[in-house]
CSV table of C-alpha atoms and ligand atoms in Angstrom, one decimal:
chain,number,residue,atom,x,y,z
H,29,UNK,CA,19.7,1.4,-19.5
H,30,UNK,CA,16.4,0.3,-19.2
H,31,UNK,CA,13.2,2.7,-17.6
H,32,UNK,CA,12.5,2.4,-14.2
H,33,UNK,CA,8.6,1.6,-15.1
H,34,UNK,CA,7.7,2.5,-10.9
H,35,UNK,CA,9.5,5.8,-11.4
H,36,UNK,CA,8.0,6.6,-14.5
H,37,UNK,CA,4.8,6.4,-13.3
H,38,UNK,CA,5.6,7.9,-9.7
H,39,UNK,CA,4.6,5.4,-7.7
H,40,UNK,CA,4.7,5.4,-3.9
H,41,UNK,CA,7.9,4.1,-2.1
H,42,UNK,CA,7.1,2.2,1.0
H,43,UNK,CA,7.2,5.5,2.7
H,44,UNK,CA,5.8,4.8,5.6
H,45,UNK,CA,8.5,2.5,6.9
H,46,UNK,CA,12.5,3.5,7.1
H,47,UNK,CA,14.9,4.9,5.2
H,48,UNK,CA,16.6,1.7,4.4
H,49,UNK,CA,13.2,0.1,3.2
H,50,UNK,CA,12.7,2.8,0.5
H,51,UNK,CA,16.5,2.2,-0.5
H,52,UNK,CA,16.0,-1.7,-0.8
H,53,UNK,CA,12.8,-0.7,-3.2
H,54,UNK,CA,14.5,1.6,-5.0
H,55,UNK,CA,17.2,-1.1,-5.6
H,56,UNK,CA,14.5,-3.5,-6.1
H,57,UNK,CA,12.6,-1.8,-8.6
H,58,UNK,CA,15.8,-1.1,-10.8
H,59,UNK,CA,16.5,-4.7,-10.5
H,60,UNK,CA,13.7,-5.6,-11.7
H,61,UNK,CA,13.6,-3.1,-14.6
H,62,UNK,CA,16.9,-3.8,-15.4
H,63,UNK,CA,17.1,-7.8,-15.0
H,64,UNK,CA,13.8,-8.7,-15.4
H,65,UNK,CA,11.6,-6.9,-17.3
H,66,UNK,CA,13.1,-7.0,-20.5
H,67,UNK,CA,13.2,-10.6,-20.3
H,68,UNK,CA,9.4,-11.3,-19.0
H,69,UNK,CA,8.0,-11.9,-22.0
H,70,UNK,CA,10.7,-15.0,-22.6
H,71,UNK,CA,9.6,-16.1,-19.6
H,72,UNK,CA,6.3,-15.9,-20.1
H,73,UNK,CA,6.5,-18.1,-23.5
H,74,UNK,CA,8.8,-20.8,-21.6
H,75,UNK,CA,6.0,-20.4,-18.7
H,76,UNK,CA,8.8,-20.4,-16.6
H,77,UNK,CA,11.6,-18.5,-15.2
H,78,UNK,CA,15.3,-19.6,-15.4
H,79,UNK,CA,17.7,-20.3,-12.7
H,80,UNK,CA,20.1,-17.4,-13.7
H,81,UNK,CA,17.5,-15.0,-12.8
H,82,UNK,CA,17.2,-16.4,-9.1
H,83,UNK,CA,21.3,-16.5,-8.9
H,84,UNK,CA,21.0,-12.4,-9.7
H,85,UNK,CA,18.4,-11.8,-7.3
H,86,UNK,CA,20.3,-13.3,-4.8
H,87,UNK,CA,23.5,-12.0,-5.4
H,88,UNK,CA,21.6,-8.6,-5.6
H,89,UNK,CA,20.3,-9.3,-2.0
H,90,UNK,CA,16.6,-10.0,-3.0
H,91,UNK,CA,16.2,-13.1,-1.3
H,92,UNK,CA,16.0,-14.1,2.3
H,93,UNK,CA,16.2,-10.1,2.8
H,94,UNK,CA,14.1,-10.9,6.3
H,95,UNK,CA,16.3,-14.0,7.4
H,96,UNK,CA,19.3,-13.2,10.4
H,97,UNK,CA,22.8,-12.1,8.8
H,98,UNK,CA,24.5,-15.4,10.4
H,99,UNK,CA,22.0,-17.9,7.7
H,100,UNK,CA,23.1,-15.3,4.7
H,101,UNK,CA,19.8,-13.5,5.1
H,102,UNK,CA,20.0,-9.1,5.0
H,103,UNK,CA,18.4,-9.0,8.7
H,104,UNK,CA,15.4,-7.5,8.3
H,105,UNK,CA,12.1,-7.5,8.7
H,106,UNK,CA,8.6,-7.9,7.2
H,107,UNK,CA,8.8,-4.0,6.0
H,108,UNK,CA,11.8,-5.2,3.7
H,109,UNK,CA,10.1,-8.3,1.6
H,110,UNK,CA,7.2,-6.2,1.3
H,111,UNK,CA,9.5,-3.5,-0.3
H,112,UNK,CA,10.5,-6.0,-3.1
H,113,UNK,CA,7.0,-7.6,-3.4
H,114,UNK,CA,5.6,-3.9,-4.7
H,115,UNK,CA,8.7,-4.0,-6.5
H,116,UNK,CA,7.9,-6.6,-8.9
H,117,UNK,CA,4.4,-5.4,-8.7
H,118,UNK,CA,4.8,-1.6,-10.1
H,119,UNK,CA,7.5,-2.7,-12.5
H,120,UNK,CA,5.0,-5.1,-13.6
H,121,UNK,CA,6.8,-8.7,-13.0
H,122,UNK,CA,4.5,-10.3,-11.0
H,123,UNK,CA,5.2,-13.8,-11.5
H,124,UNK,CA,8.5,-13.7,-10.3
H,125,UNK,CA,8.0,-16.0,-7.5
H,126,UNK,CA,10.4,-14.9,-4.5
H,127,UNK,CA,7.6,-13.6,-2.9
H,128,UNK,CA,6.4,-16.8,-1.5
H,129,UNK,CA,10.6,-18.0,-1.5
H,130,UNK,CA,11.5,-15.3,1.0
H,131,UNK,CA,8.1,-14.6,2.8
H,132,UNK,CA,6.8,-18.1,3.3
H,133,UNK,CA,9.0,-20.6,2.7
H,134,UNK,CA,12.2,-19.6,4.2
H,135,UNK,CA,10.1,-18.8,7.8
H,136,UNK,CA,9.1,-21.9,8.1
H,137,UNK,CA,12.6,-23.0,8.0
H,138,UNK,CA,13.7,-20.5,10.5
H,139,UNK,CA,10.4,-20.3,13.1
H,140,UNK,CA,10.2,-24.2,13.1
H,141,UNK,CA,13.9,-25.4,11.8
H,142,UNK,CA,16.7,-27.1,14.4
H,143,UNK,CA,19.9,-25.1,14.6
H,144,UNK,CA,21.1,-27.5,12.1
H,145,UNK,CA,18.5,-27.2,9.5
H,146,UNK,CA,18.6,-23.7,9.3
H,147,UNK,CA,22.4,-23.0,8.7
H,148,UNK,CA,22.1,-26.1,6.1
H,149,UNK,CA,19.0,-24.6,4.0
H,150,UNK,CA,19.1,-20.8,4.9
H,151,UNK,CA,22.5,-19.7,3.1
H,152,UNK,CA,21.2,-21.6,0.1
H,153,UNK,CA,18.0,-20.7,0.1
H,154,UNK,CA,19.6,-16.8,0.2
H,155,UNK,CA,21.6,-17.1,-2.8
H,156,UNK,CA,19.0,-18.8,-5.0
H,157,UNK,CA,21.2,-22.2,-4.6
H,158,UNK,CA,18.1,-23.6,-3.6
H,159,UNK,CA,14.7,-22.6,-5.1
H,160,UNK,CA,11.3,-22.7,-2.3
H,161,UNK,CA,8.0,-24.1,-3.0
H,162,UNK,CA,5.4,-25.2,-0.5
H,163,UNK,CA,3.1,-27.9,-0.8
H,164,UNK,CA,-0.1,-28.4,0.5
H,165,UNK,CA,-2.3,-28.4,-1.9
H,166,UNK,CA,-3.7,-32.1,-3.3
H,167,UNK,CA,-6.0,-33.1,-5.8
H,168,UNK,CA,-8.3,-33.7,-3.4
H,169,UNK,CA,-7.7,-30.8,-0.6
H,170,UNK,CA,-7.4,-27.7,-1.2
H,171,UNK,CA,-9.5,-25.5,0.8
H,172,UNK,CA,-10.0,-28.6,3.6
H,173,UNK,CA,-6.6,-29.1,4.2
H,174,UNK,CA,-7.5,-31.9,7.0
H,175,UNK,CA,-8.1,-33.9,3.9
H,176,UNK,CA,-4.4,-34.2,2.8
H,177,UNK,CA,-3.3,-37.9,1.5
H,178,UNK,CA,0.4,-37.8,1.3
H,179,UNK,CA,2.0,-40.3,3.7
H,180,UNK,CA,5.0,-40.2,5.4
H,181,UNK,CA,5.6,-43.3,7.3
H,182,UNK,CA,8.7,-44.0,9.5
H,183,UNK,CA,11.3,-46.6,8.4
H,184,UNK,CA,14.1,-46.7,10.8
H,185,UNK,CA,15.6,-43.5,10.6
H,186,UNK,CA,13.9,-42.0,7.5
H,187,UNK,CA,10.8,-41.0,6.1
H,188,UNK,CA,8.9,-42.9,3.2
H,189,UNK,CA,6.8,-40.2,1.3
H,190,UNK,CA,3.6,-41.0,-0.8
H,191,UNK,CA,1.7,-39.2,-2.3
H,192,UNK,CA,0.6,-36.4,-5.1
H,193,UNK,CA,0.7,-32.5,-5.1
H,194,UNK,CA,-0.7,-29.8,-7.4
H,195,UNK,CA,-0.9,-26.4,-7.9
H,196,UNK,CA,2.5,-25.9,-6.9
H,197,UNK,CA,4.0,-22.4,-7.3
H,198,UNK,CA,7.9,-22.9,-8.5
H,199,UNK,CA,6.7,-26.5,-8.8
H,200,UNK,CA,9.1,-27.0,-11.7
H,201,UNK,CA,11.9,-25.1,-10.5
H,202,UNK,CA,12.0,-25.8,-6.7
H,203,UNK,CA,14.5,-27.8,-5.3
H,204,UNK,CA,13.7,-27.7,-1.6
H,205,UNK,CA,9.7,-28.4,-1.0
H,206,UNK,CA,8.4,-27.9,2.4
H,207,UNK,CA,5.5,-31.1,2.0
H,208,UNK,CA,2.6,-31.2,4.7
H,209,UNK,CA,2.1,-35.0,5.1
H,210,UNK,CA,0.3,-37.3,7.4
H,211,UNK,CA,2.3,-39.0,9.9
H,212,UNK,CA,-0.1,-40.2,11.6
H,213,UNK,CA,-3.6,-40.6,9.7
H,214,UNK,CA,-5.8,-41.6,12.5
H,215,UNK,CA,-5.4,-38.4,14.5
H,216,UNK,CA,-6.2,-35.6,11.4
H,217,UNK,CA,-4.9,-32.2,12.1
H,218,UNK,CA,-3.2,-33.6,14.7
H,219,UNK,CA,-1.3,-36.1,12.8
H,220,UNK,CA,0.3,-33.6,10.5
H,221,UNK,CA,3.8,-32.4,9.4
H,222,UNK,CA,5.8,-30.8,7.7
H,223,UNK,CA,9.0,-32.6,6.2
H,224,UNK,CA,11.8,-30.9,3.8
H,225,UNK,CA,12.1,-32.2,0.8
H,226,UNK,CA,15.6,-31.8,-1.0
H,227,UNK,CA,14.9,-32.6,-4.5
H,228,UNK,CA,18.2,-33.1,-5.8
H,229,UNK,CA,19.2,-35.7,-3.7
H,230,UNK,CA,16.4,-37.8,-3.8
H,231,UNK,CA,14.6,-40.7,-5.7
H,232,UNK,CA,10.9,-41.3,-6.3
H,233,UNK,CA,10.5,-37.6,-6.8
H,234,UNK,CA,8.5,-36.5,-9.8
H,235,UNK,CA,7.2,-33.0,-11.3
H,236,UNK,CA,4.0,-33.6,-13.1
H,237,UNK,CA,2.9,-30.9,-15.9
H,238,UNK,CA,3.8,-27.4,-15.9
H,239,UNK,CA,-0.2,-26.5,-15.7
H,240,UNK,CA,-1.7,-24.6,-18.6
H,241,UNK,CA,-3.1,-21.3,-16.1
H,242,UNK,CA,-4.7,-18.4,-17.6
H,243,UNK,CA,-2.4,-15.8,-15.6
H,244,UNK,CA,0.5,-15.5,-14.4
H,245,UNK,CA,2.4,-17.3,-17.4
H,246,UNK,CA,5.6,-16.5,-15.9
H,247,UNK,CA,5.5,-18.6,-13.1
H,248,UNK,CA,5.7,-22.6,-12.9
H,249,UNK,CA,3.2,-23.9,-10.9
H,250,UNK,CA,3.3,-27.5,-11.7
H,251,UNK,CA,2.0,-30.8,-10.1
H,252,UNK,CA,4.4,-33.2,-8.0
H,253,UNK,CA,4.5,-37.2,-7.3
H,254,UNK,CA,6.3,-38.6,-4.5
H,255,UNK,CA,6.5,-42.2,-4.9
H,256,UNK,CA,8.5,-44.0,-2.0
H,257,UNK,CA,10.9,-40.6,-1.7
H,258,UNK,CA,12.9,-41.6,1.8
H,259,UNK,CA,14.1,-38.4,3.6
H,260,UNK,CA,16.0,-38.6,6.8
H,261,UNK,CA,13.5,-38.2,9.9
H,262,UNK,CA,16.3,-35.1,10.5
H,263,UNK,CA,14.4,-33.3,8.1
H,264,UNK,CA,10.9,-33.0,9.8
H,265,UNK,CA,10.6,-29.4,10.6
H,266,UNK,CA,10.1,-28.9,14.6
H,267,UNK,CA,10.9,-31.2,17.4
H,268,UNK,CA,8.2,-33.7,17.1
H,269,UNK,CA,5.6,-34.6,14.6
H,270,UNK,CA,1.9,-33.7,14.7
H,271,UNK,CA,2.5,-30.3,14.6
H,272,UNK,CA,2.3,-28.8,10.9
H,273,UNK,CA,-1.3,-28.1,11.1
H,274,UNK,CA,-0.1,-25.6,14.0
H,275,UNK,CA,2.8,-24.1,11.7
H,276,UNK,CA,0.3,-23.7,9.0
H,277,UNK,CA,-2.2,-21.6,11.4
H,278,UNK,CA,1.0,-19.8,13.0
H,279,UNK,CA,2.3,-18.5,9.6
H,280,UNK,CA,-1.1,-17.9,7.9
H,281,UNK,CA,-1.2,-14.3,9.0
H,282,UNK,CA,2.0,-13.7,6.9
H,283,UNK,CA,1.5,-15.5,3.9
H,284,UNK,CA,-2.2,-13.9,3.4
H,285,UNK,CA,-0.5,-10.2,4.0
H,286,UNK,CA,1.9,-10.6,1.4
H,287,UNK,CA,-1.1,-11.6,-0.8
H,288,UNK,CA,-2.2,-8.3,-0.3
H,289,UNK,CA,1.4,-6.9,-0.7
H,290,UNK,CA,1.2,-7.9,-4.5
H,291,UNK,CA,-2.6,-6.9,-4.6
H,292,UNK,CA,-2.0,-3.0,-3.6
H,293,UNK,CA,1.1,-2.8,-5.9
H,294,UNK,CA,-0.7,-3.9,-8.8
H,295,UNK,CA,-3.8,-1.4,-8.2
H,296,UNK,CA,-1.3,1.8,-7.3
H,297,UNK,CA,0.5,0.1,-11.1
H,298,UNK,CA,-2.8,-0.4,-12.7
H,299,UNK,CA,-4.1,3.2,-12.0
H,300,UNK,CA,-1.7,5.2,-12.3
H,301,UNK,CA,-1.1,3.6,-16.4
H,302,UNK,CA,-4.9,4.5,-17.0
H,303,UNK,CA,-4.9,7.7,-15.7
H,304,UNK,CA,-2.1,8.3,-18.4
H,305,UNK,CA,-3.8,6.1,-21.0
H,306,UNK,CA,-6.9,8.6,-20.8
H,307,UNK,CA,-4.7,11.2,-20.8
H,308,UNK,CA,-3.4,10.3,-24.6
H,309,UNK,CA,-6.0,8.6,-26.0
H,310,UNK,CA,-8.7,10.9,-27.9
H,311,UNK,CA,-12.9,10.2,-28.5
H,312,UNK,CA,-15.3,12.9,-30.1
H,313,UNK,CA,-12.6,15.8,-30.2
H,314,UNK,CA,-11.4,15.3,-26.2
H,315,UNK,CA,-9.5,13.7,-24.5
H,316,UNK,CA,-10.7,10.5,-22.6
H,317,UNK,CA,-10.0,11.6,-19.2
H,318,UNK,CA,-12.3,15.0,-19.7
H,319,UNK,CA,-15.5,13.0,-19.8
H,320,UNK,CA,-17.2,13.1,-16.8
H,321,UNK,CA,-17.5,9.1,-16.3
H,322,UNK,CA,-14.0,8.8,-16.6
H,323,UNK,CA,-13.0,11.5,-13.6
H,324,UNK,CA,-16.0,10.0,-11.6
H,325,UNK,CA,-14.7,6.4,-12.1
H,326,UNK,CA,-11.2,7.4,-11.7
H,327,UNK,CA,-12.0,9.3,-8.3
H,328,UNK,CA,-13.8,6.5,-6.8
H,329,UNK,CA,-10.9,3.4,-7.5
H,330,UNK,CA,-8.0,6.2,-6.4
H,331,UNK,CA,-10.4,6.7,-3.5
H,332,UNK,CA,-10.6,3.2,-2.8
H,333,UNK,CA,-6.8,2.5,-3.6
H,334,UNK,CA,-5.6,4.9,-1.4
H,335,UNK,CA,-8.4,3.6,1.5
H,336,UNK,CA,-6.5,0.6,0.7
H,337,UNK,CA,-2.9,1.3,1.1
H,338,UNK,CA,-3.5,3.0,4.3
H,339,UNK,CA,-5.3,-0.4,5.7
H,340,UNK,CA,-2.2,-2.3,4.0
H,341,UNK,CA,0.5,-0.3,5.8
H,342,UNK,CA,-1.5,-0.1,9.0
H,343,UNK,CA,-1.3,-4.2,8.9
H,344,UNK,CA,2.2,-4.3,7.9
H,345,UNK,CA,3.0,-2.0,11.0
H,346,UNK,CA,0.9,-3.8,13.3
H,347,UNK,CA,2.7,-7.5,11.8
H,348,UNK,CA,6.2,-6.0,12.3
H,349,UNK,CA,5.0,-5.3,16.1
H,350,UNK,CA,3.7,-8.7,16.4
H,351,UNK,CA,0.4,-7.5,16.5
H,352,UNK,CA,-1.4,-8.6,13.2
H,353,UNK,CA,-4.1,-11.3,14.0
H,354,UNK,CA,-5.4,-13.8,11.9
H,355,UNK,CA,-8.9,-12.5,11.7
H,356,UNK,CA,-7.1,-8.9,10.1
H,357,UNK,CA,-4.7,-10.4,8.1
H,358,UNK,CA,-7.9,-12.7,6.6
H,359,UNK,CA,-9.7,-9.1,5.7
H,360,UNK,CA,-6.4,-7.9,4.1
H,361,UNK,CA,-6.4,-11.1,2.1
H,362,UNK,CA,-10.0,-10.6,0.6
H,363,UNK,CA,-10.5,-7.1,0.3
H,364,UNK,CA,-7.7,-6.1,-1.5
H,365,UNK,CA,-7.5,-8.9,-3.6
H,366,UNK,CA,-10.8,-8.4,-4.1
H,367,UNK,CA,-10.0,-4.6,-4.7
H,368,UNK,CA,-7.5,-5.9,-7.4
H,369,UNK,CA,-10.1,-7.2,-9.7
H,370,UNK,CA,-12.5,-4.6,-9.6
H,371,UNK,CA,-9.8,-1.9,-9.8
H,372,UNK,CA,-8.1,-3.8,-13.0
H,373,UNK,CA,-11.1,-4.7,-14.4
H,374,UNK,CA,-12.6,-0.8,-14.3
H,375,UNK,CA,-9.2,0.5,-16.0
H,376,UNK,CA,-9.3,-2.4,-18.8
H,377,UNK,CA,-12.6,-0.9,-19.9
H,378,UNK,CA,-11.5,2.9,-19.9
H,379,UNK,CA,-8.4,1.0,-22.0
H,380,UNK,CA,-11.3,0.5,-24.5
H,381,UNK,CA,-10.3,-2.7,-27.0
H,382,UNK,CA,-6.8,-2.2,-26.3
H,383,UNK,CA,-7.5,-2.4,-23.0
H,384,UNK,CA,-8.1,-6.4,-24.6
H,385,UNK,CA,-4.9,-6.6,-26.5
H,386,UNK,CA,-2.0,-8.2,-24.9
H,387,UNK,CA,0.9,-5.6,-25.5
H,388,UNK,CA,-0.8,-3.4,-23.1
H,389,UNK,CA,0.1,-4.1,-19.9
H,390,UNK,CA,-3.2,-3.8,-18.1
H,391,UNK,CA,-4.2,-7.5,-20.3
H,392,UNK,CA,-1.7,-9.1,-18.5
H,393,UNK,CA,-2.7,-7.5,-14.8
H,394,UNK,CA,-6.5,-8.6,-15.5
H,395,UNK,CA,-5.1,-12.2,-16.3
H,396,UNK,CA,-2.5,-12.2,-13.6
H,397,UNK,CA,-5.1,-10.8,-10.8
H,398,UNK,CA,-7.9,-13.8,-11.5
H,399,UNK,CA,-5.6,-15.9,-9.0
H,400,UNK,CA,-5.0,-13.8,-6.1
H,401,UNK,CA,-8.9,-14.0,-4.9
H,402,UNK,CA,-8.1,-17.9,-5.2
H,403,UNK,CA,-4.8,-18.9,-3.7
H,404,UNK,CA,-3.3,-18.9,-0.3
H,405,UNK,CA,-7.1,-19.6,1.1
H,406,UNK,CA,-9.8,-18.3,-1.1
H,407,UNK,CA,-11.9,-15.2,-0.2
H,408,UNK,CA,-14.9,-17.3,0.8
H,409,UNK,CA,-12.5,-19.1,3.4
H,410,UNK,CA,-11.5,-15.6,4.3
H,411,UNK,CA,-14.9,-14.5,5.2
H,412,UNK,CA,-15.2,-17.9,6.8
H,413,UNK,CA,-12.6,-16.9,9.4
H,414,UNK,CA,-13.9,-13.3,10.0
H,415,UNK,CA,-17.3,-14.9,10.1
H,416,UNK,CA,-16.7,-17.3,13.4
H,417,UNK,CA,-14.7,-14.4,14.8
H,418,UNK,CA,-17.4,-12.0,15.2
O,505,FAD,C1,-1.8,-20.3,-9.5
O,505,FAD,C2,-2.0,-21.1,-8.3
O,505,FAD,C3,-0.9,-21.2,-7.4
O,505,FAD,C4,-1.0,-21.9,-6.2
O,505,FAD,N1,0.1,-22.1,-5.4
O,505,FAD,C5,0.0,-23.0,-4.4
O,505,FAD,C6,1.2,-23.4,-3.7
O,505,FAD,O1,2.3,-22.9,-3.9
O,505,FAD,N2,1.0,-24.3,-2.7
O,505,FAD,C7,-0.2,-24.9,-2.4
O,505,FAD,O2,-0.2,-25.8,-1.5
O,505,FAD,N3,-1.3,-24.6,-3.1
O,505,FAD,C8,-1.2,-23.7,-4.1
O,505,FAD,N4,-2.4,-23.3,-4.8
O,505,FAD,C9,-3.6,-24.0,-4.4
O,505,FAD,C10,-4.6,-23.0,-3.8
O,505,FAD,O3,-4.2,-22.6,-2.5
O,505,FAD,C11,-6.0,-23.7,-3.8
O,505,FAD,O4,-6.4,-23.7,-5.2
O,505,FAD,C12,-7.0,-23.0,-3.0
O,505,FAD,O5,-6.7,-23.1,-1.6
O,505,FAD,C13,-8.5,-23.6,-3.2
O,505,FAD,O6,-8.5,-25.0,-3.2
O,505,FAD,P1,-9.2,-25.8,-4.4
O,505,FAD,O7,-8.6,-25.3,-5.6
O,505,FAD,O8,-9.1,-27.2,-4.1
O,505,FAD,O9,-10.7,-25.3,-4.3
O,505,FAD,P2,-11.9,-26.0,-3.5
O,505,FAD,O10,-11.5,-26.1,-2.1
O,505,FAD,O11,-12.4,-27.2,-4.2
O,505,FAD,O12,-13.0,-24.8,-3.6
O,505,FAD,C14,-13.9,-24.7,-4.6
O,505,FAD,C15,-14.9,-23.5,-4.3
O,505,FAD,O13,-15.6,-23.9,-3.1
O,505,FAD,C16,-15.5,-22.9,-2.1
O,505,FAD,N5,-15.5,-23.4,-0.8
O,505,FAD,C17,-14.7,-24.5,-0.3
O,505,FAD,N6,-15.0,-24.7,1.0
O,505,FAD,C18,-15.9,-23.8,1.3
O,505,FAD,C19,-16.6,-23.5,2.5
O,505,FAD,N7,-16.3,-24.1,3.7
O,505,FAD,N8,-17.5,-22.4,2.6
O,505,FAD,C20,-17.7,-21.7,1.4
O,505,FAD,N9,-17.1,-22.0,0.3
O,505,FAD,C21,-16.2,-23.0,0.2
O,505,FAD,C22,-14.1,-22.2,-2.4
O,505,FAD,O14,-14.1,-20.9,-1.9
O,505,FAD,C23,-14.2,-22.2,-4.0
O,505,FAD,O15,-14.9,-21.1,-4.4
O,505,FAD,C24,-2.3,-22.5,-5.9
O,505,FAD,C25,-3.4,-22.4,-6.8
O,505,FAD,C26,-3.2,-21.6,-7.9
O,505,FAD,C27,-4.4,-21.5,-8.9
């Protein structure tokens, strides 16, 4: 059987929330170790992951673990996606990409989705059936979203979509895409919506390249072309259109948390394999971790680690509550993405050169962390947001 890597290293269960939430990690984490990591480095090389994999983690009750029981979801709440996020992050698997599958994609369907929607989408989405990606990203908008291209016009009682996306996490693999179109050009925000896209059963529908990234090799994030791709107006998420700017806004605080999520699970990972590293490895007769810079450096990032965890599960309590605002979950989003880098960065160096070498893990963390201060609104949109707040 393969090593649990999270116990190993005797990283924190989520034990701030309740019993069941530290059994789903534990499950989680010997998923992971079990299914996944001895097959990462496949899926790194194919830059991609493969369908079986999603199939497992949803028979295994990985996905949709916050959706109701009655759309094939486990019932729970934001406590229990966060579990398997820091699952995949102190095992080490971060570009498995049912993070953003179970904690953005599949709420959109449920906050904003008709009765109908949700029982046809849900269940599928729960058993990996049907793969999640959202896209609002465009050539030509990414941090101004108002700028988005892609049409969707009315044609009797359908929906004609034009229009290119990039930067698409699961872009290759997805096969229902949450698109934010215009409907209505003239009016901006105002004129924007959301509409489902079911891959499989439509035509016009394109996947551009699988794009070359630096990081997080095992994820697809791909471009995608939609050229005359008729939908049924049915599958416009909410009752009218106009409103996906609104969804966006409404589910922000979420999708920047769970940013964070990955970013504290890959410091508690990153740390805790240095302060072993330093242990082993030997310079001028001693040990590593007996030279004074080492214990000072180490104090201050498990210092700054743990200040960050206890901000993390203070917003995670206050989101289950209802309570997390915008502004707070915008400060989650920077600083402990931010904390990411500088924590991964300061253990690559006390790796020394193999700190550079890609069979130790902390290479891959410093190439997989570049991305987090970038995506899901970039930290200097973050401190936007606090900025008009204060
Ligand atoms: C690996 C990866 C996965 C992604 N996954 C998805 C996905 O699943 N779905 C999706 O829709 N998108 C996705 N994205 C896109 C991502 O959200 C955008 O890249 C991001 O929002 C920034 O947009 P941009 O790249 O166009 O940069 P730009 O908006 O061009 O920004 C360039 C620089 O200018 C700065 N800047 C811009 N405006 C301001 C301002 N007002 N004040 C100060 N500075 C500013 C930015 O902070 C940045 O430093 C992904 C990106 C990557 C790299």
């Amino acid at each position: 059987m393969a090593t649990n890597p999270a116990e190993v290293l005797g990283l924190p269960k989520p034990a701030w929330a309740a019993d069941e939430v530290g059994m789903l990690y534990d499950m989680a984490t010997r998923f992971m170790s079990e299914e996944i990591a001895p097959r990462y480095d496949e899926f790194e090389k194919n830059e991609m992951f493969d369908r079986e994999s999603w199939l497992k983690a949803g028979a295994a009750g990985l996905l949709c673990a916050s959706m109701p029981e009655k759309y094939g979801g486990s019932g729970g709440t934001f406590a229990h996606e966060s579990a398997i996020i820091e699952a995949i992050g102190h095992v080490g698997v971060d570009g498995f990409g049912i993070g953003l599958h179970n904690s953005i994609v599949a709420p959109y369907i449920l906050h904003y989705g008709s009765e109908e929607q949700k029982e046809k989408w849900l269940p599928k989405l729960a058993t990996g059936e049907l793969i999640g990606a959202i896209a609002m990203t465009e050539p030509g908008a990414g941090s101004d979203l108002q700028g988005v291209k892609t049409r969707a016009e009315k044609d009797g009682n359908h929906y004609k979509i034009n229009g290119s996306k990039t930067f698409i996490t699961n872009g290759q693999l997805a096969n229902l895409i949450i698109v934010v179109t215009k409907t209505d050009p003239e009016k901006g925000a105002k004129g924007t919506s959301l509409i489902v896209v079911e891959t499989d059963e439509v035509e016009g529908f394109e996947r551009g390249r699988n794009l070359d990234k630096i990081g997080l090799k095992a994820n697809d994030t791909s471009e995608l072309f939609f050229n005359d791709v008729r939908v049924p107006t049915s599958n416009l998420l909410g009752h009218e259109e106009g409103k996906g700017f609104v969804q966006l806004m409404q589910q922000l605080p979420q999708e920047r948390l769970q940013i964070g999520t990955g970013a504290i699970a890959m410091i508690e990972r990153a740390l805790a394999l240095t302060i072993d590293y330093v242990k082993e490895r030997k310079a001028f007769g001693k040990a590593i971790i007996d030279f004074q810079n080492t214990q000072f450096k180490l104090a201050e990032l498990k210092t700054e680690a743990t200040i960050g965890r206890v901000f993390y599960n203070d917003c995670v309590a206050r989101h289950i509550n209802g309570g997390l605002d915008p502004v707070t979950a915008s400060m989650a989003k920077y600083w402990l993405s931010d904390l990411q880098g500088k924590v991964v960065d300061e253990c690559l160096q006390l790796h020394g050169g193999y700190g550079y070498m890609n069979e130790y893990p902390i290479a891959r963390m410093y190439r997989d962390a570049r991305v987090q201060r970038i995506y899901g609104g970039t930290n200097e949109i973050m401190k936007l947001l606090i900025g008009r707040s204060l």
